[in-house]
Amino acid sequence: MNVLKLLEVDYRQTFQLDDAPSEADKLLKEVLEAIEEDLQCDLQIDHATFEDFEKSIISFNLLSALDEAEFDDNVTTEPPSSGTEPSSHELFVPKIPDPRAEPSQMIDLDYEKRSVAFWRNATSKKRRSLTAVQNRFTRVTSVRQLQDWEKHVKAGGSRMDKLKALRLETGKQ
């Protein structure tokens, strides 16, 4: 806005306003007025004072940082998905197995497939209860775990499982 006003002042100083304006001058005036009007409509600026701004910062406590005790690493905020790009909660992020866990405690893909297939019960199209699944597959602890395993099985397992399947497939040929 200020630039347009400076241009107007410069134009008045450079050109004689007593002369009859030409068609180009009239067109320029219309274009500049249209731009100025658009800018005024688009940029409705609230004429708040600096004191009001300071009060709003103090009221929202923006000047003090979070203490480390209050900060939670597990909570992340992200913008909503744009529709063209999947957000992080829509992507499958494989869980890295705990290296401290004993090999006997680690669960392989075949066990996950069998337990999910038993839980899904393809013949009756109804899921079996958690206790029925736990009676047959003792490593199952919750329905949430079964849902995670189902996603894991649909994705093809871990990276090592996929590489193993690829190696076996190429070995057949």
XYZ file of C-alpha atoms in Angstrom:
173
model
C 0.000 0.000 0.000
C 2.730 2.439 0.942
C 4.578 1.739 -2.299
C 1.505 2.667 -4.325
C 1.119 5.915 -2.411
C 4.805 6.744 -3.010
C 4.352 6.057 -6.716
C 1.335 8.348 -6.766
C 3.290 11.182 -5.112
C 6.181 10.683 -7.533
C 3.774 10.667 -10.481
C 2.207 13.948 -9.362
C 5.626 15.565 -9.018
C 6.871 14.315 -12.385
C 3.833 14.992 -14.549
C 1.690 18.098 -14.786
C -1.738 17.543 -13.329
C -3.081 20.538 -15.250
C -2.721 18.696 -18.555
C -5.559 16.586 -19.863
C -4.815 12.929 -19.070
C -4.183 10.633 -21.991
C -5.866 7.271 -22.461
C -2.765 5.516 -21.106
C -2.868 7.699 -17.982
C -6.543 6.886 -17.439
C -5.864 3.172 -17.883
C -2.922 3.338 -15.475
C -5.092 5.119 -12.914
C -7.811 2.448 -13.185
C -5.287 -0.365 -12.825
C -3.648 1.230 -9.790
C -7.003 1.914 -8.136
C -8.068 -1.689 -8.735
C -4.812 -2.979 -7.232
C -5.183 -0.661 -4.246
C -8.777 -1.779 -3.698
C -7.800 -5.462 -3.932
C -5.012 -4.958 -1.432
C -7.319 -3.187 0.985
C -9.885 -5.992 0.752
C -7.334 -8.797 1.011
C -5.261 -7.291 3.780
C -7.758 -6.119 6.338
C -5.194 -5.248 8.956
C -6.208 -4.927 12.547
C -4.675 -1.708 13.812
C -3.689 -3.090 17.198
C -1.012 -1.308 19.133
C 2.244 -2.809 20.263
C 0.948 -2.828 23.836
C -1.990 -5.009 22.758
C 0.456 -7.347 21.064
C 2.575 -7.587 24.231
C -0.514 -8.327 26.323
C -1.536 -11.141 23.995
C 1.939 -12.690 24.201
C 1.900 -12.521 27.982
C -1.626 -13.919 28.196
C -0.715 -16.915 26.026
C 2.588 -17.364 27.882
C 4.595 -17.517 24.651
C 7.758 -16.099 26.168
C 8.447 -18.963 28.543
C 9.663 -22.257 27.148
C 8.404 -25.635 28.256
C 10.290 -27.355 31.020
C 11.928 -30.621 30.091
C 9.708 -32.408 32.576
C 6.589 -31.101 30.808
C 7.844 -31.991 27.338
C 6.689 -35.354 26.025
C 8.734 -36.878 23.213
C 5.950 -39.230 22.202
C 3.493 -36.453 21.415
C 4.017 -34.926 18.008
C 1.854 -32.442 16.263
C 1.643 -32.421 12.547
C -0.462 -30.613 10.023
C -3.459 -32.497 8.707
C -2.902 -34.631 5.646
C -3.106 -32.680 2.408
C -4.805 -35.529 0.618
C -1.956 -35.947 -1.853
C 0.658 -36.915 0.681
C 0.001 -39.480 3.419
C 0.642 -38.337 6.947
C 2.873 -40.295 9.301
C 0.005 -42.122 11.006
C -1.146 -43.447 7.605
C 2.243 -44.943 6.799
C 3.369 -48.323 8.078
C 6.419 -47.887 10.234
C 7.856 -51.269 11.168
C 8.672 -51.793 14.804
C 12.305 -52.562 15.451
C 12.589 -55.680 17.577
C 14.086 -55.227 20.994
C 17.731 -56.360 20.753
C 17.708 -57.217 24.469
C 14.878 -59.725 24.019
C 15.820 -63.359 23.909
C 15.455 -65.078 20.529
C 12.888 -67.424 22.051
C 10.710 -64.404 22.934
C 10.792 -62.920 19.422
C 7.771 -63.821 17.304
C 8.229 -64.867 13.694
C 5.973 -63.993 10.771
C 4.601 -67.525 10.434
C 3.335 -67.471 14.036
C 1.730 -64.078 13.415
C 0.059 -65.347 10.217
C -1.346 -68.438 11.926
C -2.648 -66.514 14.946
C -4.262 -63.800 12.799
C -5.848 -66.426 10.521
C -7.231 -68.259 13.562
C -8.500 -64.984 15.074
C -10.188 -63.924 11.804
C -11.892 -67.337 11.387
C -12.485 -67.388 7.621
C -15.230 -70.041 7.782
C -17.732 -68.129 9.925
C -16.598 -64.593 8.973
C -16.559 -63.614 12.663
C -13.576 -62.950 14.846
C -12.849 -65.373 17.611
C -12.625 -64.122 21.170
C -9.307 -63.134 22.690
C -9.427 -65.984 25.203
C -9.947 -68.555 22.421
C -6.940 -67.170 20.553
C -4.856 -67.062 23.743
C -5.670 -70.724 24.480
C -4.224 -71.744 21.131
C -1.493 -69.088 20.745
C 0.001 -68.318 24.147
C 2.126 -65.360 23.030
C -0.941 -63.260 22.155
C -1.574 -60.636 24.825
C -4.272 -58.326 23.436
C -6.624 -57.588 20.565
C -4.490 -54.558 19.739
C -1.506 -56.864 19.282
C -3.536 -59.007 16.878
C -4.536 -55.912 14.914
C -0.881 -54.853 14.698
C 0.107 -58.334 13.595
C -2.609 -58.256 10.940
C -1.173 -55.015 9.516
C 2.305 -56.527 9.715
C 1.185 -59.648 7.832
C -0.607 -57.600 5.144
C 2.532 -55.514 4.657
C 4.524 -58.686 4.071
C 6.325 -58.860 7.379
C 9.595 -57.293 8.340
C 12.331 -56.374 5.908
C 14.137 -59.634 6.599
C 10.931 -61.618 5.982
C 10.452 -59.865 2.642
C 14.063 -60.502 1.634
C 13.732 -64.156 2.642
C 10.531 -64.532 0.576
C 12.220 -62.853 -2.382
C 15.248 -65.156 -2.084
C 13.021 -68.240 -1.964
C 10.972 -67.018 -4.926
C 14.023 -66.348 -7.082
C 15.543 -69.660 -6.003
C 12.563 -71.543 -7.483
C 13.172 -70.098 -10.943
